[in-house]
Short mmCIF file of C-alpha atoms and ligand atoms in Angstrom, two decimals:
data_model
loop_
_atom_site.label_atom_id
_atom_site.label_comp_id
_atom_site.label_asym_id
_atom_site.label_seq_id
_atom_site.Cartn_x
_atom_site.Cartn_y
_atom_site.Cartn_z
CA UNK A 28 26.62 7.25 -8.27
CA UNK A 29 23.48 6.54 -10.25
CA UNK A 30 20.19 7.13 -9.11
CA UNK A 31 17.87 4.20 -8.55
CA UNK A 32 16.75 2.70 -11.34
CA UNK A 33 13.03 1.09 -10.16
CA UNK A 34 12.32 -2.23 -8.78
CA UNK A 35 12.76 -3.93 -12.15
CA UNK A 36 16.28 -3.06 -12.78
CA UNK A 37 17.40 -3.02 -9.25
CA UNK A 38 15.92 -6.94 -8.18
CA UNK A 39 15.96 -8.23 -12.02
CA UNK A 40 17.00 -11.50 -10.53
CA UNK A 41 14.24 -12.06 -8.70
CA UNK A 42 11.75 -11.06 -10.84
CA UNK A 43 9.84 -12.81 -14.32
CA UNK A 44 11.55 -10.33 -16.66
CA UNK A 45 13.45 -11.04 -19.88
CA UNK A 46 16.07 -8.96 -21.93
CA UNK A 47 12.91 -8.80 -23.87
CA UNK A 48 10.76 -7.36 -21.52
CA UNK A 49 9.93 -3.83 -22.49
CA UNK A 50 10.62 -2.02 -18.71
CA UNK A 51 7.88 0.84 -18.13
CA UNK A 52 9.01 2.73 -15.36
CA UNK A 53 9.00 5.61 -13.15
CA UNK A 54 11.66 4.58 -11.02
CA UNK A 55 9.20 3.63 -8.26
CA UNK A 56 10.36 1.60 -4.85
CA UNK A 57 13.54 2.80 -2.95
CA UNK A 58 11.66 4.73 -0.69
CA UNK A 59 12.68 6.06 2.94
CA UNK A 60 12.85 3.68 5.98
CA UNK A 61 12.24 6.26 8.49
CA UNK A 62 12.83 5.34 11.96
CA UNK A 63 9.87 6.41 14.27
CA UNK A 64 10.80 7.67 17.01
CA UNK A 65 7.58 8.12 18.95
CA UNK A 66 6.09 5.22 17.63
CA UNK A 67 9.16 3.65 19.47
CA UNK A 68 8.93 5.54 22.92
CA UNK A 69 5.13 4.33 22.82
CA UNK A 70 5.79 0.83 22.42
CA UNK A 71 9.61 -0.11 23.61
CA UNK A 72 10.67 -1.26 20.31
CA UNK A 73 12.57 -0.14 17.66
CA UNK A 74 9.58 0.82 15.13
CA UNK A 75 10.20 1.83 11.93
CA UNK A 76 7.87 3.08 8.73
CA UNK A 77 8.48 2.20 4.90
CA UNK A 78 6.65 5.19 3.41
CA UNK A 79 5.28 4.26 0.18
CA UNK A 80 3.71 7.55 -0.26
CA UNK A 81 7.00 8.32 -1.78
CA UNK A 82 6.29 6.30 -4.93
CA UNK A 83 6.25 8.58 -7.79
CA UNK A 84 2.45 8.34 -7.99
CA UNK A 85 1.98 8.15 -4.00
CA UNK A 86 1.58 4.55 -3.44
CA UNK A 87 2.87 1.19 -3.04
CA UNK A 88 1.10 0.14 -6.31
CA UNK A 89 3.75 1.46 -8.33
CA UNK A 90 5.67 -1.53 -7.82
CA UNK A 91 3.35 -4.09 -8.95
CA UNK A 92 2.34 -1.68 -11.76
CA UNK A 93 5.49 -1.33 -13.33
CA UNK A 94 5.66 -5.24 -13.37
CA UNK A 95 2.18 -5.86 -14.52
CA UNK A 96 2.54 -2.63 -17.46
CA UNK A 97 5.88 -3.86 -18.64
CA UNK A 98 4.56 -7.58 -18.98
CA UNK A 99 1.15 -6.63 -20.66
CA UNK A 100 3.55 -4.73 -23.32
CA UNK A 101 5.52 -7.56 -23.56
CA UNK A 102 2.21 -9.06 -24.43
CA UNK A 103 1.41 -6.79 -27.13
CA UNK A 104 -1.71 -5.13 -25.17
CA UNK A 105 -2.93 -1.98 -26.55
CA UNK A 106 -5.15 -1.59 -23.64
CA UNK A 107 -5.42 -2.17 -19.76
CA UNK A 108 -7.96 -2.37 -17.26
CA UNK A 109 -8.63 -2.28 -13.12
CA UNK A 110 -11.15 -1.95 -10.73
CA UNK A 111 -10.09 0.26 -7.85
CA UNK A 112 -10.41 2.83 -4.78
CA UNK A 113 -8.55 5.25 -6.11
CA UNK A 114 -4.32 4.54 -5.89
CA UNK A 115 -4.35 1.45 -8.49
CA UNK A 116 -5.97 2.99 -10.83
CA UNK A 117 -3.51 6.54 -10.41
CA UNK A 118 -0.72 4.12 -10.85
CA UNK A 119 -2.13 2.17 -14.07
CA UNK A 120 -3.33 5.42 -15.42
CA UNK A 121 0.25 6.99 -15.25
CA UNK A 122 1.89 4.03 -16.50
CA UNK A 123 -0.50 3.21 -19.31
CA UNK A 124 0.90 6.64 -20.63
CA UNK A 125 4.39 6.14 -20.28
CA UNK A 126 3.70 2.17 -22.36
CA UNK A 127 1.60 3.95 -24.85
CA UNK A 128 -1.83 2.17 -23.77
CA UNK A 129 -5.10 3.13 -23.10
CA UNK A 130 -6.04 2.69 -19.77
CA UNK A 131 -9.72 1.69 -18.29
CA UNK A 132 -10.54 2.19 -14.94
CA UNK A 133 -13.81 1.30 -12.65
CA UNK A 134 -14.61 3.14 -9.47
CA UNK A 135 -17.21 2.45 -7.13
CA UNK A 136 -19.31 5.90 -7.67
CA UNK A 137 -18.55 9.08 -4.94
CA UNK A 138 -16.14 6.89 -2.94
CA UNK A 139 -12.72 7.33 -4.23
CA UNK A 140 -10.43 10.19 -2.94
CA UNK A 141 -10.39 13.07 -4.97
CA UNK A 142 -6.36 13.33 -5.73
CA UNK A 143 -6.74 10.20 -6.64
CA UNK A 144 -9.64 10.71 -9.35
CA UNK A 145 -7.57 13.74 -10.57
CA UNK A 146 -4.84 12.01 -11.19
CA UNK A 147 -6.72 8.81 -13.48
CA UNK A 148 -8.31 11.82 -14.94
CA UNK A 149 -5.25 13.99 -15.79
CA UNK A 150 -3.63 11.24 -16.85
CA UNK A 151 -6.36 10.33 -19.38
CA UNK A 152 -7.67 7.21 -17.92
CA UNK A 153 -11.02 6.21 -19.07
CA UNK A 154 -12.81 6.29 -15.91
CA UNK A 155 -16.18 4.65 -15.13
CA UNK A 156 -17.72 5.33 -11.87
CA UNK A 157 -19.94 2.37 -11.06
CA UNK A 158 -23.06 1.99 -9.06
CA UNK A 159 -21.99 -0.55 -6.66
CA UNK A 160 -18.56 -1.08 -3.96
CA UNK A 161 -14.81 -2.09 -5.21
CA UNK A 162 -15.75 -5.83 -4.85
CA UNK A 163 -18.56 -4.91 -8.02
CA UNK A 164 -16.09 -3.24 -9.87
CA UNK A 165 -13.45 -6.39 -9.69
CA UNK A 166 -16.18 -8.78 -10.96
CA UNK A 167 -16.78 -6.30 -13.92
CA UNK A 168 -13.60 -5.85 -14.52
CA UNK A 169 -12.45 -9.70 -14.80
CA UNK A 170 -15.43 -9.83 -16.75
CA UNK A 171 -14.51 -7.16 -19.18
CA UNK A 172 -10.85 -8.76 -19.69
CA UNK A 173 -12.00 -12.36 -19.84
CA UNK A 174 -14.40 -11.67 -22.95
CA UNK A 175 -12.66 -8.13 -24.82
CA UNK A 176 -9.27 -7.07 -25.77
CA UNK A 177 -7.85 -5.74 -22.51
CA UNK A 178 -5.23 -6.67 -19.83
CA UNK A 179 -6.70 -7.02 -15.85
CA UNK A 180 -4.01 -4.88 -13.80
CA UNK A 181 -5.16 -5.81 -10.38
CA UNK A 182 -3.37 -7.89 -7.99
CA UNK A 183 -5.25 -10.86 -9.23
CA UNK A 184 -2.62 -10.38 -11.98
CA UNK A 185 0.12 -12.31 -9.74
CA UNK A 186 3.02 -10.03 -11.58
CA UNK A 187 1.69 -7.46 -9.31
CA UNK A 188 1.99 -9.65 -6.19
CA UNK A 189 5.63 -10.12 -7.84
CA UNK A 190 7.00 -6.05 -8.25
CA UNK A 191 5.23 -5.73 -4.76
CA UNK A 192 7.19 -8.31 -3.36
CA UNK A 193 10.03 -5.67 -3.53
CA UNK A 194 9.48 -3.53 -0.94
CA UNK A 195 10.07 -6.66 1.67
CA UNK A 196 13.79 -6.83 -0.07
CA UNK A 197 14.52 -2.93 0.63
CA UNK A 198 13.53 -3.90 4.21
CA UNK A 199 16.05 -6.30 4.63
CA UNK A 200 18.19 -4.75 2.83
CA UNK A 201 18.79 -1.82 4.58
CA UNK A 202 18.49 -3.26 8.27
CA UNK A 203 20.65 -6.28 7.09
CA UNK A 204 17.51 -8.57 8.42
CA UNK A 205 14.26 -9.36 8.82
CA UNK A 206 12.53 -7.45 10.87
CA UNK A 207 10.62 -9.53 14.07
CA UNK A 208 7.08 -8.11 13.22
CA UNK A 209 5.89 -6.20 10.21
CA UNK A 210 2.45 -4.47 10.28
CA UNK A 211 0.12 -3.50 7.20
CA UNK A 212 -3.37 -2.29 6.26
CA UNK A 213 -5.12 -5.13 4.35
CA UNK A 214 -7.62 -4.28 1.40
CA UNK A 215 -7.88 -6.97 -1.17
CA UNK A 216 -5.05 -8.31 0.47
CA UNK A 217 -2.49 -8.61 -2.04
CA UNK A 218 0.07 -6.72 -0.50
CA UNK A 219 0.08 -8.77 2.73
CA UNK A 220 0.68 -11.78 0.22
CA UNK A 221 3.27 -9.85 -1.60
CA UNK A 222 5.70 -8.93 1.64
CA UNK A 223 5.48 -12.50 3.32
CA UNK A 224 6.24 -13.75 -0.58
CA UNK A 225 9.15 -11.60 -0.45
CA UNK A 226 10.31 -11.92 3.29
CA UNK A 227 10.18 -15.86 2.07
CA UNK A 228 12.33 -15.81 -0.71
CA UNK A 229 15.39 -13.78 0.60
CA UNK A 230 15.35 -15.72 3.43
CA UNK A 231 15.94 -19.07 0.99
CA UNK A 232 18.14 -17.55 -1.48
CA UNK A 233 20.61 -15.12 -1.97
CA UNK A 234 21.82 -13.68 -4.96
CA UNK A 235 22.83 -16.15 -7.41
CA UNK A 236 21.38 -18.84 -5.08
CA UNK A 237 24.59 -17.87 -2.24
CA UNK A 238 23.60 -17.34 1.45
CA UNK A 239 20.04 -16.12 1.74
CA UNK A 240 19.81 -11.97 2.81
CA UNK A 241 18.04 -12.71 5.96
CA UNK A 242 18.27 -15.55 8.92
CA UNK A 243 14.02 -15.11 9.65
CA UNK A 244 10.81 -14.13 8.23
CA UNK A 245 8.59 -11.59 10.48
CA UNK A 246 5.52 -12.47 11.98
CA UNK A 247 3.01 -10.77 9.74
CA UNK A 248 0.12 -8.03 11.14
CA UNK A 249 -2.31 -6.92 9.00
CA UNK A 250 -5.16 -4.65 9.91
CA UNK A 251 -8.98 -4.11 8.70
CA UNK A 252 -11.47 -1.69 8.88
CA UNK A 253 -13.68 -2.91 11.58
CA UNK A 254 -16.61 -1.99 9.06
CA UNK A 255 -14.54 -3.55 6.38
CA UNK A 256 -12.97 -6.96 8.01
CA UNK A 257 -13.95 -9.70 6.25
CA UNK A 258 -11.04 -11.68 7.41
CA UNK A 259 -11.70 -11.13 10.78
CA UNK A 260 -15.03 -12.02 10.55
CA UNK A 261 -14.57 -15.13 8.80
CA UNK A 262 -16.88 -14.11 5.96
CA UNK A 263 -17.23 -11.73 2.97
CA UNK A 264 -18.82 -8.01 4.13
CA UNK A 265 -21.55 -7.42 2.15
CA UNK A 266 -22.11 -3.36 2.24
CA UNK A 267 -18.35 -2.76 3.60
CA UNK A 268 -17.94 0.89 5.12
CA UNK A 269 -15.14 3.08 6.67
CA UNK A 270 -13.47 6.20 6.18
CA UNK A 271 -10.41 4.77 4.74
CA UNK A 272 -11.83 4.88 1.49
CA UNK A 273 -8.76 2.74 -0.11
CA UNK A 274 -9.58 -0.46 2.09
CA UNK A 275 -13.14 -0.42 1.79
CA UNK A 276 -13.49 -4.01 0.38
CA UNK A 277 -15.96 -6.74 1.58
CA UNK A 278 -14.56 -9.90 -0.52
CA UNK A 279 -10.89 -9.58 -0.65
CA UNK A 280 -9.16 -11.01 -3.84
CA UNK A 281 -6.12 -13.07 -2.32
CA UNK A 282 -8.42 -14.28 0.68
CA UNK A 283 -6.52 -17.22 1.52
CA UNK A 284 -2.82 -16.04 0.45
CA UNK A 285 -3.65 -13.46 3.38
CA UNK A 286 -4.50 -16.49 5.86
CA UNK A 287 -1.70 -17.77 4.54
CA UNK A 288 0.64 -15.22 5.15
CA UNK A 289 -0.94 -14.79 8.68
CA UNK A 290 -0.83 -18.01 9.27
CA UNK A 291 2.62 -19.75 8.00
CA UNK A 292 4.60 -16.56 9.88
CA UNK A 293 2.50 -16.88 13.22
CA UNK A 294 0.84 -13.62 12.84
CA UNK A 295 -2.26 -12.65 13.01
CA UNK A 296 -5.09 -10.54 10.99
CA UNK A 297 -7.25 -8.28 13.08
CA UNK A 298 -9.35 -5.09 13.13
CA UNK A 299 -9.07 -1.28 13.83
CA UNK A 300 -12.01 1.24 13.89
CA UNK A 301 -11.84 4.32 12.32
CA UNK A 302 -11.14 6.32 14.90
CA UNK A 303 -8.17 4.23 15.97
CA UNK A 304 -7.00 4.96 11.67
CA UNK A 305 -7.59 8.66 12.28
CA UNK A 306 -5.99 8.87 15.87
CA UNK A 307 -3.09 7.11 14.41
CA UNK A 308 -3.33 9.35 11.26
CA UNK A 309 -2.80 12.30 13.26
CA UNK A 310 -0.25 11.13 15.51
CA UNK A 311 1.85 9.83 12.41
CA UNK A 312 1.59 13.38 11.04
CA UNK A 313 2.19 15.65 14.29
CA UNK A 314 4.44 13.62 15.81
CA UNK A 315 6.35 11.87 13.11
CA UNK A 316 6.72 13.97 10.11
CA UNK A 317 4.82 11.73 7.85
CA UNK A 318 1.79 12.81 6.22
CA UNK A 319 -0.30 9.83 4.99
CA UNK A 320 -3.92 8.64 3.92
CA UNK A 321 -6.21 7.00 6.17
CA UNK A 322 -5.72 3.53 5.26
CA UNK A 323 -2.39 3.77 5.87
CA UNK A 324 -2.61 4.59 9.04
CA UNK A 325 -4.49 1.30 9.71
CA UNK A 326 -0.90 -0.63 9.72
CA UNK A 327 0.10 1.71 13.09
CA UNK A 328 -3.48 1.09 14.68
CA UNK A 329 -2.80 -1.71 14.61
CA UNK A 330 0.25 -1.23 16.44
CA UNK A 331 -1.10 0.43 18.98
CA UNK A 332 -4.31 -1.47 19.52
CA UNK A 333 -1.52 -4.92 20.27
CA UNK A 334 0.69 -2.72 22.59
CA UNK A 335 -2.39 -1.52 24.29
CA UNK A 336 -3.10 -5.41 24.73
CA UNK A 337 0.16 -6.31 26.12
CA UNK A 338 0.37 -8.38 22.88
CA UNK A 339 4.12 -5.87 22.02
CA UNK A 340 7.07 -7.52 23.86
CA UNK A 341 9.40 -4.55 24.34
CA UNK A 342 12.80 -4.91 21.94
CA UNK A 343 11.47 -6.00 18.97
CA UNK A 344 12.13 -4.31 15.40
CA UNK A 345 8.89 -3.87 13.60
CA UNK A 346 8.38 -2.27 10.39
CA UNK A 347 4.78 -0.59 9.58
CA UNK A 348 4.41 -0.10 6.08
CA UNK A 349 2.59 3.37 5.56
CA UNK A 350 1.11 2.89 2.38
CA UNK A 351 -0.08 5.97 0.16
CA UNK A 352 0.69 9.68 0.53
CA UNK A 353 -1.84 11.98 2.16
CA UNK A 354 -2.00 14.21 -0.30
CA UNK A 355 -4.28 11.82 -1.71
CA UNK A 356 -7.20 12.41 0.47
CA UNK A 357 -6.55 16.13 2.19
CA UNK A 358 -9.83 16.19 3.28
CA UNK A 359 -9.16 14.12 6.34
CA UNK A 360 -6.37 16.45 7.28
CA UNK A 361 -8.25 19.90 6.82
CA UNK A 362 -11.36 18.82 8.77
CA UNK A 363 -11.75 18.95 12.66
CA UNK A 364 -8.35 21.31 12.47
CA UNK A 365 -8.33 24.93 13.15
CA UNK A 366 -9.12 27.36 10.10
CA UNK A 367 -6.19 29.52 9.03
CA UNK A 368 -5.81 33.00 10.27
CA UNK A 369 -5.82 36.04 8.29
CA UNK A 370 -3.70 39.41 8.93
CA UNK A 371 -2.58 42.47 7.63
CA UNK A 372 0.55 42.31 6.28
CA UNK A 373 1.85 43.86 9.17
CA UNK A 374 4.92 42.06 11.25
CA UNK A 375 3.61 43.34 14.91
CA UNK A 376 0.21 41.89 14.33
CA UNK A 377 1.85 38.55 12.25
CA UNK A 378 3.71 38.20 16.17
CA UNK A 379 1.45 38.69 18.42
CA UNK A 380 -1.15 36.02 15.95
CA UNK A 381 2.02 33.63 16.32
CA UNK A 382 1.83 34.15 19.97
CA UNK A 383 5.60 35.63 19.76
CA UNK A 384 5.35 39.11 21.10
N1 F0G B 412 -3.43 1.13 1.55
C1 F0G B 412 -3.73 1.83 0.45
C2 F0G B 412 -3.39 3.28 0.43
C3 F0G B 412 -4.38 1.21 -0.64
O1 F0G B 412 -4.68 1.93 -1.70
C4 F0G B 412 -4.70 -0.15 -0.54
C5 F0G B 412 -5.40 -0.82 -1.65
C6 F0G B 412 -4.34 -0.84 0.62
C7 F0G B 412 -3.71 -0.17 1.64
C8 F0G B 412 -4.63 -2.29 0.81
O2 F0G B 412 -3.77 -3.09 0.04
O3 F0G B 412 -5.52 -4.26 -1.26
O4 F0G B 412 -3.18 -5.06 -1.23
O5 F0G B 412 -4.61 -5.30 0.78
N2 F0G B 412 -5.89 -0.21 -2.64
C9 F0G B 412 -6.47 -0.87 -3.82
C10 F0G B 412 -6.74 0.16 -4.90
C11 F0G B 412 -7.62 -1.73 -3.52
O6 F0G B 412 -7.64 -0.04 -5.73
O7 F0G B 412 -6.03 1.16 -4.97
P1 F0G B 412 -4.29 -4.52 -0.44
#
């Protein structure tokens, strides 16, 4: 049969798209829901992750780009702009090329991942690295599309918060329900805001308003930086820090949609340090299979940190979102492990390196 066709064509019911609507896309969203199996030992529950790192440009922002591209063409915008860590701005950059439009992009300076500056770059983004954190680079970047000629792109844009909403559908979709927990990293928060959107509306309607796809809604988990939590603390973060790079935001965007979310599904909105994200980071990649960036890891942390607290009744089916590819930030996985070896090419000394002879 055909292959999938991206979030647009595949949920165009549910979704503020015309005939008219020009569709820029990559194909993005139908990505693996890959049981883990550790993960599952660990906690008593069936755990699985939705690995957005298989978006064609290694992130879950591919689905809200594809919406937020197509409608600013629609529009008639010749140009687009977005403040970012590093993934939304890969994303915008790639699909600024395949609508035609220049694409601007602000960074805060020396803390964005460097696959993700080489890919704005290579796809010819017009980067500006700005002297100040990812909450400076939002308020310059409203500023720039309120008074000049260019779209905003970030999940302020609420057609973003509408293709991400997608990835909440797949879920159900493929395990015929709502899961009873679902678990993500939380930035500027928009994704949080996007899933329990999502969760929401195919539990009201199904397709052509018959019987909704799913009976519940999932408690929704999100997890912080513990030097990035403004939610936690109640307050914006004023000089936000952690490792994961991609979350490092002090003022979140869609503040209350997040307390929202948290609060409407009976969740709840907590913390992880960073070495909780990078012992989760390894575990997720020696022991599961799946190689992801730091922030991603924050979503099982998180996990781990309520099962550690007795807060994980055993049974339950929880979904983790991981949400970018690791590729995107190899540093992380090259440092602390052991250096390559080097031999001759000589198969008695290759064996007895391998520890096989
Ligand atoms: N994980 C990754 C890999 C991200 O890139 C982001 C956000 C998040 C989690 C958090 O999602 O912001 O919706 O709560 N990255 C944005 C960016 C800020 O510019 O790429 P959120």
């Amino acid at each position: 049969s055909a292959q999938w066709r991206g979030i647009i064509e595949e949920y165009r019911d549910r979704l503020p798209v015309t005939e008219d609507t020009p569709v820029i896309t990559l194909r993005e969203g139908g990505t693996p829901l890959v049981p883990a199996q550790v993960l599952s030992e660990m906690t008593r529950c069936e755990v699985h992750l939705k690995v957005e790192g298989a978006n064609p440009t290694g992130s879950f922002k591919d689905r809200g780009m594809t919406m937020a591209i197509s409608k600013a063409k629609e529009e008639g915008a010749k140009a687009v702009i977005c403040a970012s860590t590093g993934n939304t701005s890969a994303s915008a950059a790639a699909y600024a090329v395949r609508a035609g439009m220049v694409c601007a992009v602000l960074v805060p300076e020396g803390k964005i991942a460097l696959g993700k500056m080489g890919q704005a770059l290579v796809h010819g983004a017009r980067i500006l690295q700005v002297d100040g954190n990812f909450d400076d680079c939002l308020t310059l970047a409203r500023g720039l599309s309120e008074n000049y000629p260019v779209a905003l792109v970030n999940s302020v844009n609420p057609v973003r918060i509408e293709g991400q909403k997608t990835a909440a559908f797949e879920i159900v979709d493929m395990l015929g329900d709502a899961p009873d927990i679902h678990v993500l990293p939380v930035g500027n928060a928009g994704n949080i805001t996007a899933y329990w959107k999502g969760y929401r509306e195919y539990a009201a309607t199904g397709p052509d308003g018959g019987p909704a796809r799913a009976t519940g809604t999932p408690r929704m988990w999100g997890y912080q930086a513990s030097g990035s939590a403004p939610l936690v603390r109640g307050e914006p973060v004023k000089d936000p820090h952690t490792i994961a790079t991609a979350i490092r935001i002090g003022n979140p965007a869609s503040w209350q949609q997040a307390e929202a979310a948290r609060d409407e599904s009976g969740g709840h909105i907590d913390e992880v340090t960073d070495r909780q994200i990078l012992a989760a980071y390894r575990l997720l990649s020696a022991q599961e299979g799946v190689f992801v960036e730091p922030a991603s890891a924050a979503s099982v942390a998180g996990l781990l940190k309520a099962a550690q607290e007795g807060r994980v009744d055993p049974g339950q089916r929880i979904v983790c979102t991981v949400t970018g590819n690791g590729l995107k930030d190899p540093d992380w996985a090259v440092a602390g492990a052991p250096q390559p070896i080097t031999v001759p090419v000589d198969a008695a000394a290759a064996a007895e390196r391998l520890g096989l002879a």
